[in-house]
PDB file of C-alpha atoms in Angstrom:
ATOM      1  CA  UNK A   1       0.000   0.000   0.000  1.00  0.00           C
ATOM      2  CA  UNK A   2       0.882   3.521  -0.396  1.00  0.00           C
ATOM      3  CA  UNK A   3       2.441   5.207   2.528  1.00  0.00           C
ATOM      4  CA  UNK A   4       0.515   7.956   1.960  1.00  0.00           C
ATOM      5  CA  UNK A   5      -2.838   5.737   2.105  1.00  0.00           C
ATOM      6  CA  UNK A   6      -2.193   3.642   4.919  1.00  0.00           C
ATOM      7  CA  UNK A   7      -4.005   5.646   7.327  1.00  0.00           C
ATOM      8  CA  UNK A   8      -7.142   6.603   4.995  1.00  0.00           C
ATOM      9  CA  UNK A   9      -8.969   3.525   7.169  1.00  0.00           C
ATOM     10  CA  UNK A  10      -8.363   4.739  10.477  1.00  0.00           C
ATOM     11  CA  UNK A  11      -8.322   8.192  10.558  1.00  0.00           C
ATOM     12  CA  UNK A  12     -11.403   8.160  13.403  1.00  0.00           C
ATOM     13  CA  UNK A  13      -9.060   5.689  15.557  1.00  0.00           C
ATOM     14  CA  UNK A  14      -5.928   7.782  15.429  1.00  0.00           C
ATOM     15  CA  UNK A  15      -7.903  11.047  16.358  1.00  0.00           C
ATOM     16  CA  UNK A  16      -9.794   9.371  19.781  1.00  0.00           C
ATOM     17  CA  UNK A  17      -6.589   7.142  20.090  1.00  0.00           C
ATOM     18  CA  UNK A  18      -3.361   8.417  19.668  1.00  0.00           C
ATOM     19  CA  UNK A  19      -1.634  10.629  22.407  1.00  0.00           C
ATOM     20  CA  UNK A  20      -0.821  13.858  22.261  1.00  0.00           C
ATOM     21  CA  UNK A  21       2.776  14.934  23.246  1.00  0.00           C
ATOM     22  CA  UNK A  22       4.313  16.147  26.829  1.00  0.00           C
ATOM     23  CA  UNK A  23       3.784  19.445  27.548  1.00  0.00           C
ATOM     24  CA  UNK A  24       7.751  19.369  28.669  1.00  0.00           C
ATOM     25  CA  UNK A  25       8.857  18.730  25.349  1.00  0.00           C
ATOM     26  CA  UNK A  26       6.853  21.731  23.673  1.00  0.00           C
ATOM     27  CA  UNK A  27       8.383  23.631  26.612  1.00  0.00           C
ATOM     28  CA  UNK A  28      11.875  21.987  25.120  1.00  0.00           C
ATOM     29  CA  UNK A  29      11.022  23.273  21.692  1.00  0.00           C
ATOM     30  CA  UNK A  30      10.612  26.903  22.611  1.00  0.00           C
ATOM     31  CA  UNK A  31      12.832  27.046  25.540  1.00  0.00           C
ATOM     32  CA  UNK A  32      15.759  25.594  24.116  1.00  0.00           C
ATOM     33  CA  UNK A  33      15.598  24.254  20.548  1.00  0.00           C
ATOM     34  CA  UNK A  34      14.443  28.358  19.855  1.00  0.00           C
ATOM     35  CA  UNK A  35      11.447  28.228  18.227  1.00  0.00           C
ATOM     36  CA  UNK A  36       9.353  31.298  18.891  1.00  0.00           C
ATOM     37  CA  UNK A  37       5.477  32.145  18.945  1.00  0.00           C
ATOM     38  CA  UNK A  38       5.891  34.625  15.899  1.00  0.00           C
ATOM     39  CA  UNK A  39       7.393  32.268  13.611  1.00  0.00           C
ATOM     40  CA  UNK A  40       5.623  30.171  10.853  1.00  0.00           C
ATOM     41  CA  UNK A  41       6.216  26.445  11.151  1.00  0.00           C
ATOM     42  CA  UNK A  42       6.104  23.922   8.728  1.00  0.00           C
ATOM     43  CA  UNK A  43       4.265  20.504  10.448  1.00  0.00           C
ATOM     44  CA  UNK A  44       5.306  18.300   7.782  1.00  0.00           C
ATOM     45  CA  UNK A  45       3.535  15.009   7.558  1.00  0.00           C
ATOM     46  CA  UNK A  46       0.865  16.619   9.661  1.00  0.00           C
ATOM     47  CA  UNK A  47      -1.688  14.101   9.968  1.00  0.00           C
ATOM     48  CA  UNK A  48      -4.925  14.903  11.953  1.00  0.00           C
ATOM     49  CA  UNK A  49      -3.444  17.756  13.320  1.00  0.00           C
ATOM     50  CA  UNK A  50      -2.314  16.540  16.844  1.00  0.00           C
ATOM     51  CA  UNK A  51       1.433  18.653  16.914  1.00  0.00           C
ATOM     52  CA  UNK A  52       0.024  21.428  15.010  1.00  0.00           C
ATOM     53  CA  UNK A  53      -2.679  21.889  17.598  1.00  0.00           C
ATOM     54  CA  UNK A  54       0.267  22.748  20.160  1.00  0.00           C
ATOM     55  CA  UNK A  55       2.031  25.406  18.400  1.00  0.00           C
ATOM     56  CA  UNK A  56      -1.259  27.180  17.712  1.00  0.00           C
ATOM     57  CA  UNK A  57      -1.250  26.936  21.320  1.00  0.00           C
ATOM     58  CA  UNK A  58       1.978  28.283  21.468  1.00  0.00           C
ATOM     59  CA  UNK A  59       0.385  31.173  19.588  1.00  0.00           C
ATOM     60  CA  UNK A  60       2.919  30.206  15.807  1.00  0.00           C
ATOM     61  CA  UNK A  61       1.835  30.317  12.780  1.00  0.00           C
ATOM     62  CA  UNK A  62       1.364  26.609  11.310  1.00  0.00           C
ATOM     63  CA  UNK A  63       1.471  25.243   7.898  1.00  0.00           C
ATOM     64  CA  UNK A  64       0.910  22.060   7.777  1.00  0.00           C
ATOM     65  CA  UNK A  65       1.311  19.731   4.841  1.00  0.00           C
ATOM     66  CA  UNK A  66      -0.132  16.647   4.087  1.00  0.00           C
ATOM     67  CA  UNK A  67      -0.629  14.114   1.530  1.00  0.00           C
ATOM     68  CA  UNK A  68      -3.569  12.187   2.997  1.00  0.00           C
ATOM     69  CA  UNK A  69      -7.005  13.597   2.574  1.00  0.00           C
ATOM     70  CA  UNK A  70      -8.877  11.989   5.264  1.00  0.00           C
ATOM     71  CA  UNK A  71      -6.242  13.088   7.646  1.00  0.00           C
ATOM     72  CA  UNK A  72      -5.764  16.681   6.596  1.00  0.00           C
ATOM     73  CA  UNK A  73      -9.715  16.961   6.436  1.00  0.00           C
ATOM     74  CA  UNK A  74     -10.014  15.498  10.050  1.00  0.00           C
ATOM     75  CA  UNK A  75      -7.332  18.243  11.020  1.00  0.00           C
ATOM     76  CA  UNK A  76      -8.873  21.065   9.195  1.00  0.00           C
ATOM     77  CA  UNK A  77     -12.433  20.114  11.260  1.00  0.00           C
ATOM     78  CA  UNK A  78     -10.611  20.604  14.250  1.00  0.00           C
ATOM     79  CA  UNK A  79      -7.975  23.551  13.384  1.00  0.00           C
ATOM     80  CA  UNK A  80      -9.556  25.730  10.572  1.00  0.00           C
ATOM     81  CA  UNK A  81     -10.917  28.177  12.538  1.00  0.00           C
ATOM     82  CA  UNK A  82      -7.620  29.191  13.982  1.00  0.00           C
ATOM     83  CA  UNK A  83      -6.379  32.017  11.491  1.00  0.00           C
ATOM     84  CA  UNK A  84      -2.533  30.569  12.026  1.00  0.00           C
ATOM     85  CA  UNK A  85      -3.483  27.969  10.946  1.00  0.00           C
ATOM     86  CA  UNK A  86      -3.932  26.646   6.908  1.00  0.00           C
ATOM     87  CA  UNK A  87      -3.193  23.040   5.439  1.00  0.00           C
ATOM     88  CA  UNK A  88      -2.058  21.946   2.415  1.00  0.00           C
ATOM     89  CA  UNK A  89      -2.189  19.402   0.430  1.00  0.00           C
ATOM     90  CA  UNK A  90       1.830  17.964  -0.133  1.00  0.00           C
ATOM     91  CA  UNK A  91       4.314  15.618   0.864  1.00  0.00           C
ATOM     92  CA  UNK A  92       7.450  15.578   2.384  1.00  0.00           C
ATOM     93  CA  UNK A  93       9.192  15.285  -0.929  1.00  0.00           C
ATOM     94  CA  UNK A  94       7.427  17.643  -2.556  1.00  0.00           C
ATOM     95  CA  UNK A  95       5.489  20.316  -0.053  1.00  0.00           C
ATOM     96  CA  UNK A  96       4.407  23.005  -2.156  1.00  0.00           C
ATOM     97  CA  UNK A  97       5.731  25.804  -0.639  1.00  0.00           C
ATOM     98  CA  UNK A  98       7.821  28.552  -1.507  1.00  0.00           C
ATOM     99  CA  UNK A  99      11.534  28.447  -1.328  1.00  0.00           C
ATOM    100  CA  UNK A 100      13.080  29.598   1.735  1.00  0.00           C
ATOM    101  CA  UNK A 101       9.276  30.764   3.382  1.00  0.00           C
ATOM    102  CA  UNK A 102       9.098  28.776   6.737  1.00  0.00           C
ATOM    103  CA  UNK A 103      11.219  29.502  10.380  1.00  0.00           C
ATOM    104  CA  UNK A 104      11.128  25.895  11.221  1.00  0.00           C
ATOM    105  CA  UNK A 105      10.281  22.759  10.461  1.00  0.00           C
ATOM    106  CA  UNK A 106       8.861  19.829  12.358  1.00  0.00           C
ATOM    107  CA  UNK A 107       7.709  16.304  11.412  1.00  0.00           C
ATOM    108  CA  UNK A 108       5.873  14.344  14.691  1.00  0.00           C
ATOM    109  CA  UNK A 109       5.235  10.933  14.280  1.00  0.00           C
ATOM    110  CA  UNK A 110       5.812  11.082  10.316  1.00  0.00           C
ATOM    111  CA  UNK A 111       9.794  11.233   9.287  1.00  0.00           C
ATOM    112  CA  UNK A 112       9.965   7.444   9.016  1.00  0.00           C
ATOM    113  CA  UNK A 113       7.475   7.260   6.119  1.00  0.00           C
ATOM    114  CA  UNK A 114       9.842   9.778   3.833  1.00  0.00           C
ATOM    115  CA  UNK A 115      12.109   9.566   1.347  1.00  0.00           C
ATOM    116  CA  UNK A 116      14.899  11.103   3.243  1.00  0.00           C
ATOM    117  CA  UNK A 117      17.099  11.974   0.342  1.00  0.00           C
ATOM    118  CA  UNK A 118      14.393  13.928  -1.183  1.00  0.00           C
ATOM    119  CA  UNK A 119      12.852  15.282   1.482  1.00  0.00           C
ATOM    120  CA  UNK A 120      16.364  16.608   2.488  1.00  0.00           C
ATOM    121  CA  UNK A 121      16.722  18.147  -0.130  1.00  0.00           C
ATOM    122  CA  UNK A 122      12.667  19.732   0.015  1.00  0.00           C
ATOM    123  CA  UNK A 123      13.713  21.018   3.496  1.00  0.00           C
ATOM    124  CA  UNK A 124      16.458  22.818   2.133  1.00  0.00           C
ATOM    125  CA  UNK A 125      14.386  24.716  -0.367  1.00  0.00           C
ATOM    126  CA  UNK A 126      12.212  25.875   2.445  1.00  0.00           C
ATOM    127  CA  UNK A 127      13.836  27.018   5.927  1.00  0.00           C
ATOM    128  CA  UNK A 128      15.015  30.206   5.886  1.00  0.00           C
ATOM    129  CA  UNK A 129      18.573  30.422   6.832  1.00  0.00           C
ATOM    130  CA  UNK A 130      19.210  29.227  10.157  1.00  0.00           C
ATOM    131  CA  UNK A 131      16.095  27.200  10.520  1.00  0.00           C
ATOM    132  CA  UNK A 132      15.335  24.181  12.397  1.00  0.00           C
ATOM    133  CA  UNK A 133      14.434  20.688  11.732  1.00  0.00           C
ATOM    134  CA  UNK A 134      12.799  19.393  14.769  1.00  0.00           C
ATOM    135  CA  UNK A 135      11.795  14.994  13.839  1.00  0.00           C
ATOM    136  CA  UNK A 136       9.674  14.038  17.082  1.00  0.00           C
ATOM    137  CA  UNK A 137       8.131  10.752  17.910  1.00  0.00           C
ATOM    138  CA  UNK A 138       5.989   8.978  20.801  1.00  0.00           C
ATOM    139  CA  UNK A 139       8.258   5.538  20.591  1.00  0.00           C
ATOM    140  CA  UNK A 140       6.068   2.810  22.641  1.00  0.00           C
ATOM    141  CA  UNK A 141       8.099   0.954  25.355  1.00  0.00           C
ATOM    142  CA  UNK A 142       8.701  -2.282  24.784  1.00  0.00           C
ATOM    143  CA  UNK A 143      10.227  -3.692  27.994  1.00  0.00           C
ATOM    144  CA  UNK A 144       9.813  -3.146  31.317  1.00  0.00           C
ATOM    145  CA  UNK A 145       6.811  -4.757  32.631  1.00  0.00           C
ATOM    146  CA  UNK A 146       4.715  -7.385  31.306  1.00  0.00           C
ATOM    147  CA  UNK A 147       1.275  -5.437  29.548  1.00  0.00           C
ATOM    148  CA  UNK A 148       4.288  -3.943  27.472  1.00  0.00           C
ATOM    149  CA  UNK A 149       6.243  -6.989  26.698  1.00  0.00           C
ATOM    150  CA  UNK A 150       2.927  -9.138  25.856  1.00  0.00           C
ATOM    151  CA  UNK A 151       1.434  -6.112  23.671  1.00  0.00           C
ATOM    152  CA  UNK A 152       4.945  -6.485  21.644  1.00  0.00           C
ATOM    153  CA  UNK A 153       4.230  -9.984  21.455  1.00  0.00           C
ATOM    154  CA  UNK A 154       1.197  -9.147  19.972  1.00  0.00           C
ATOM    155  CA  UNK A 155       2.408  -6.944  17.221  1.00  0.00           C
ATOM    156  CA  UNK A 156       4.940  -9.592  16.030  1.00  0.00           C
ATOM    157  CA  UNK A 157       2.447 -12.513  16.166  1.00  0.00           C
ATOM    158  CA  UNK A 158      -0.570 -10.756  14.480  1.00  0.00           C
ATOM    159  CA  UNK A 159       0.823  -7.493  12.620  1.00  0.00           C
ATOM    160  CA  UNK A 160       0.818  -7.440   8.934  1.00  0.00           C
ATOM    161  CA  UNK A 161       3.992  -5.757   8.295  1.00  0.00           C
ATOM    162  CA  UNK A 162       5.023  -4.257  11.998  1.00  0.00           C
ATOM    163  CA  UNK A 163       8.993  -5.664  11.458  1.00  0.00           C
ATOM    164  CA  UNK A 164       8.921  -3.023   8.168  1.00  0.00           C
ATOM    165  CA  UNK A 165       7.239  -0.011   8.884  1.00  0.00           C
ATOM    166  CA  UNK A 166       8.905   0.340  12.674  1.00  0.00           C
ATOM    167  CA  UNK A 167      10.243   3.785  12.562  1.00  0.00           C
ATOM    168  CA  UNK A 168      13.251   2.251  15.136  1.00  0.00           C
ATOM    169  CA  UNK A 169      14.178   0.596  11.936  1.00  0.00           C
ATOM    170  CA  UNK A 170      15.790   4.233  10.897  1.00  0.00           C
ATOM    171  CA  UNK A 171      19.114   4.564  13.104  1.00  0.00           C
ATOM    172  CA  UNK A 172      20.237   6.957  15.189  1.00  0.00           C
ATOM    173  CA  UNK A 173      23.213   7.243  13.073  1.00  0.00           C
ATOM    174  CA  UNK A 174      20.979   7.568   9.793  1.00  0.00           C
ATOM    175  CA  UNK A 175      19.529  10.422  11.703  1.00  0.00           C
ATOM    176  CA  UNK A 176      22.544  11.790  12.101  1.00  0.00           C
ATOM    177  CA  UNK A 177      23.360  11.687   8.515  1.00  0.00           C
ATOM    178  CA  UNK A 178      20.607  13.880   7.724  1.00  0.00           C
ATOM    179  CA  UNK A 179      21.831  16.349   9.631  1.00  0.00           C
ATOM    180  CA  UNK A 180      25.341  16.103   8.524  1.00  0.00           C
ATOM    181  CA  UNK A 181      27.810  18.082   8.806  1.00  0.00           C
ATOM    182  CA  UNK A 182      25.138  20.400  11.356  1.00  0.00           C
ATOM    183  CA  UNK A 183      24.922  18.753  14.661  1.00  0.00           C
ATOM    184  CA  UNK A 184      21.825  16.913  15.918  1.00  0.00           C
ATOM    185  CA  UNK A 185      20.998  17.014  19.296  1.00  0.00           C
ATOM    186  CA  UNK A 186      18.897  14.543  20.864  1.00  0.00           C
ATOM    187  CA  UNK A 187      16.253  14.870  24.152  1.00  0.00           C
ATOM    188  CA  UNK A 188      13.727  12.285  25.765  1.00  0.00           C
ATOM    189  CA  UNK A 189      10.789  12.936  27.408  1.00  0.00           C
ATOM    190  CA  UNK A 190       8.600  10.270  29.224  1.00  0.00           C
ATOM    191  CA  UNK A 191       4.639  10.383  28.692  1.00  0.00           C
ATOM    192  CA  UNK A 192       2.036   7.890  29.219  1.00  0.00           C
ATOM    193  CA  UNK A 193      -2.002   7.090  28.536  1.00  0.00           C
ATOM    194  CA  UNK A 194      -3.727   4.886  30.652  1.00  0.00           C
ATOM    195  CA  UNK A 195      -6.594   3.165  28.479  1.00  0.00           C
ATOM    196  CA  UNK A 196      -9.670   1.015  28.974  1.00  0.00           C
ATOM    197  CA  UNK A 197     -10.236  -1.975  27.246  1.00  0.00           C
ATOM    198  CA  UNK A 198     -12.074   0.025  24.107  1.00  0.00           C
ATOM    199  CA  UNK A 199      -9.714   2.411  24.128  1.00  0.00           C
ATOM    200  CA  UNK A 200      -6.680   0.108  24.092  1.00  0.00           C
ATOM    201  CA  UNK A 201      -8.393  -1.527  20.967  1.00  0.00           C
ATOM    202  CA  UNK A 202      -8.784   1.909  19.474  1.00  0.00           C
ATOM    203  CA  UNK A 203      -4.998   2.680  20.150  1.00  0.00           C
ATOM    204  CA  UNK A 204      -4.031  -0.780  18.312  1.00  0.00           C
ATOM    205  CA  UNK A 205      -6.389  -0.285  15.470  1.00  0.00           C
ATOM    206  CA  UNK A 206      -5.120   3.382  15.144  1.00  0.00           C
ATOM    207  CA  UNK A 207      -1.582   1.445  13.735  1.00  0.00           C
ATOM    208  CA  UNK A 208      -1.326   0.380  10.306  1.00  0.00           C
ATOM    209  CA  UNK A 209      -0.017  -2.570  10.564  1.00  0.00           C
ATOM    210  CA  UNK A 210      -2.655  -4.033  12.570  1.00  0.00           C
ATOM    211  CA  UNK A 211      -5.283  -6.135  10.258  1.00  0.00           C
ATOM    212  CA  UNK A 212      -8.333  -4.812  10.010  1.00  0.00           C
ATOM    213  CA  UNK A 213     -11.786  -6.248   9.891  1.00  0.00           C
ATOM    214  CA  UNK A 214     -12.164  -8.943   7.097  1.00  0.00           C
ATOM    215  CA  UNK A 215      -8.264 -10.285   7.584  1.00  0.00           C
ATOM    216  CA  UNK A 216      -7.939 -13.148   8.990  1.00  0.00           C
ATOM    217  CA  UNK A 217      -5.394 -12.125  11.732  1.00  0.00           C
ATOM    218  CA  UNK A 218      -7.693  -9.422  13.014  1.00  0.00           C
ATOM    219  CA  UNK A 219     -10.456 -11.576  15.119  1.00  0.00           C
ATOM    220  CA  UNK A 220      -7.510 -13.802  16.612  1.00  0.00           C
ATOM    221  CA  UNK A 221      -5.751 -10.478  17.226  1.00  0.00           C
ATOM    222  CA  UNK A 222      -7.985  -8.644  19.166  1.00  0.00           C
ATOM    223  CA  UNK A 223      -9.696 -12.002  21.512  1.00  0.00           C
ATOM    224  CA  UNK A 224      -5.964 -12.275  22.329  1.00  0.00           C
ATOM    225  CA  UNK A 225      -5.369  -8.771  23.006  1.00  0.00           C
ATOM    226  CA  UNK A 226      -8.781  -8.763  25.683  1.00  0.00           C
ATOM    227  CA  UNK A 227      -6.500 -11.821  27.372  1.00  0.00           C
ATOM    228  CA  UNK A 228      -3.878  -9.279  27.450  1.00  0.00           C
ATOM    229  CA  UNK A 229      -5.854  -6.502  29.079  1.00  0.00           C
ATOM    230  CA  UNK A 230      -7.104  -8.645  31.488  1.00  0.00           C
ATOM    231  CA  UNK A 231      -3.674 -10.488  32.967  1.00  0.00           C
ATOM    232  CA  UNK A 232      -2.453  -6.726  33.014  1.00  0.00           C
ATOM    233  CA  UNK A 233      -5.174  -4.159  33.826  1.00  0.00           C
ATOM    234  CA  UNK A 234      -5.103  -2.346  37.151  1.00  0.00           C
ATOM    235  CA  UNK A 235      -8.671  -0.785  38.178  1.00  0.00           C
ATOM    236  CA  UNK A 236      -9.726  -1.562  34.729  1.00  0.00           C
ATOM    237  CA  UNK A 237      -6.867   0.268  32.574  1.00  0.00           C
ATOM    238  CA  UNK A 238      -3.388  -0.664  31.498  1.00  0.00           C
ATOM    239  CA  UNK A 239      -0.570   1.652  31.033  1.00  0.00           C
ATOM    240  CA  UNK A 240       0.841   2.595  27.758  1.00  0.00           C
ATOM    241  CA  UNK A 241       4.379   4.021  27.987  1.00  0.00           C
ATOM    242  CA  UNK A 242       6.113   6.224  25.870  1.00  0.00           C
ATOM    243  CA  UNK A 243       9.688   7.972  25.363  1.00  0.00           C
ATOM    244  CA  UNK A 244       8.803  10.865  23.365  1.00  0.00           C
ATOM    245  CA  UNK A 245      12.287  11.582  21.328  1.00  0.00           C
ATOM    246  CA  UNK A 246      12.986  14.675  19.840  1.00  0.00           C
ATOM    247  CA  UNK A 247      16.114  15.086  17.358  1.00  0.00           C
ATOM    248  CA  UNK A 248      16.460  18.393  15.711  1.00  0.00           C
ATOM    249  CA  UNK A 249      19.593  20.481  13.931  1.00  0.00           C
ATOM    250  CA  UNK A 250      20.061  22.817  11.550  1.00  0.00           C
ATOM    251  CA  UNK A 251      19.527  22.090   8.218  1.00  0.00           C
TER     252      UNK A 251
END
């Protein structure tokens, strides 16, 4: 499938589902990485709108771009009233925009589905001298107590492609080569949703490499993830834990 379709399915699952982000790592953004409330940022593989909600709360000006209609209409429900705020319709590879317009870019939850040669390239075009790249993601835990280790479990045994699309299969050190020869600094930031049994189905169907209704994995899938809720769930929710990582330099 497309990248840029996978999530045409689910768009009303990753909107009730997925978190947000810490509030201490938008504090981390403006604080210290140096974005500022007048500039215009580019949310770049914007999806339904989740990051670019917080820096219109920051008070910046957002563009965000992105390639999936159902997801850019979902965000555009939420967000168009804001007058900081417009979307577009473009991809990381090609966004759209004029050269050398935006302050800043970000890309939350989105980098690993690009073409990072081109898009490289795209963000060059488009900062203004001295801009940021900002890559952010909400990386699930995988270790460290057993609702977390079984829920892997679960992805491996009954995902359709989880191994591939992973975005921990891009490298530290291949994030550093985007970068190169600027520095990238890394930060961490620890966040975490505590779900019901709907809701944790929501947050699994929200993925897409989970099988959806008509595969064959998906029944099995989900009667074994209600055994997984209920070895784990403490006063009727589990705990889904994040590290939020944030890697951003100069372009």
């Amino acid at each position: 499938m497309d990248s840029k379709e996978r999530f045409s399915s689910r768009v009303d699952a990753y909107v009730k589902y997925r978190p947000s982000y810490p509030t201490e790592a938008l504090a981390y953004l403006y604080d210290v990485v140096g974005l500022r409330p007048e500039d215009i940022i580019a949310d770049i593989g914007a999806g339904t709108g989740k990051f670019s909600k917080l820096l219109l709360g920051k008070g910046s000006r957002v563009t965000a771009v992105e390639p999936n209609q159902p997801m850019r209409e979902a965000a555009e429900r939420e967000l168009g009233g804001n007058p900081n705020y417009r979307a577009i319709s473009g991809a990381a590879e090609a966004t759209g925009l004029p050269d050398h317009s935006v302050d800043h870019i970000v890309c939350a939850q989105a980098f690993h589905w690009f073409d990072r040669t081109v898009a490289r390239a795209e963000f060059h075009r488009i900062l203004k001298p001295g801009g940021k790249v900002v890559l952010i993601w909400n990386a699930r835990k995988l270790h460290g107590t057993p609702f977390l280790e079984e829920y892997e479990q679960l992805l491996r045994q009954y995902g359709t492609d989880y191994e591939k699309l992973r975005h921990k299969n891009i490298s530290e050190e291949a994030l550093a080569a985007f970068f190169s020869p600027n520095k990238m600094t890394v930060a961490t930031f620890t966040m975490r949703q505590l779900l019901n049994k709907e809701e944790l189905g929501g947050r699994l169907l929200s993925s897409s490499y989970a099988p959806e209704k008509g595969h064959p994995n998906h029944e099995p899938m989900m009667a074994e993830l209600a055994r997984v809720f209920e070895r784990n769930q403490q006063n009727g929710v589990v705990s889904f834990d994040y590290e939020t990582e944030i890697y951003w330099g100069e372009m």
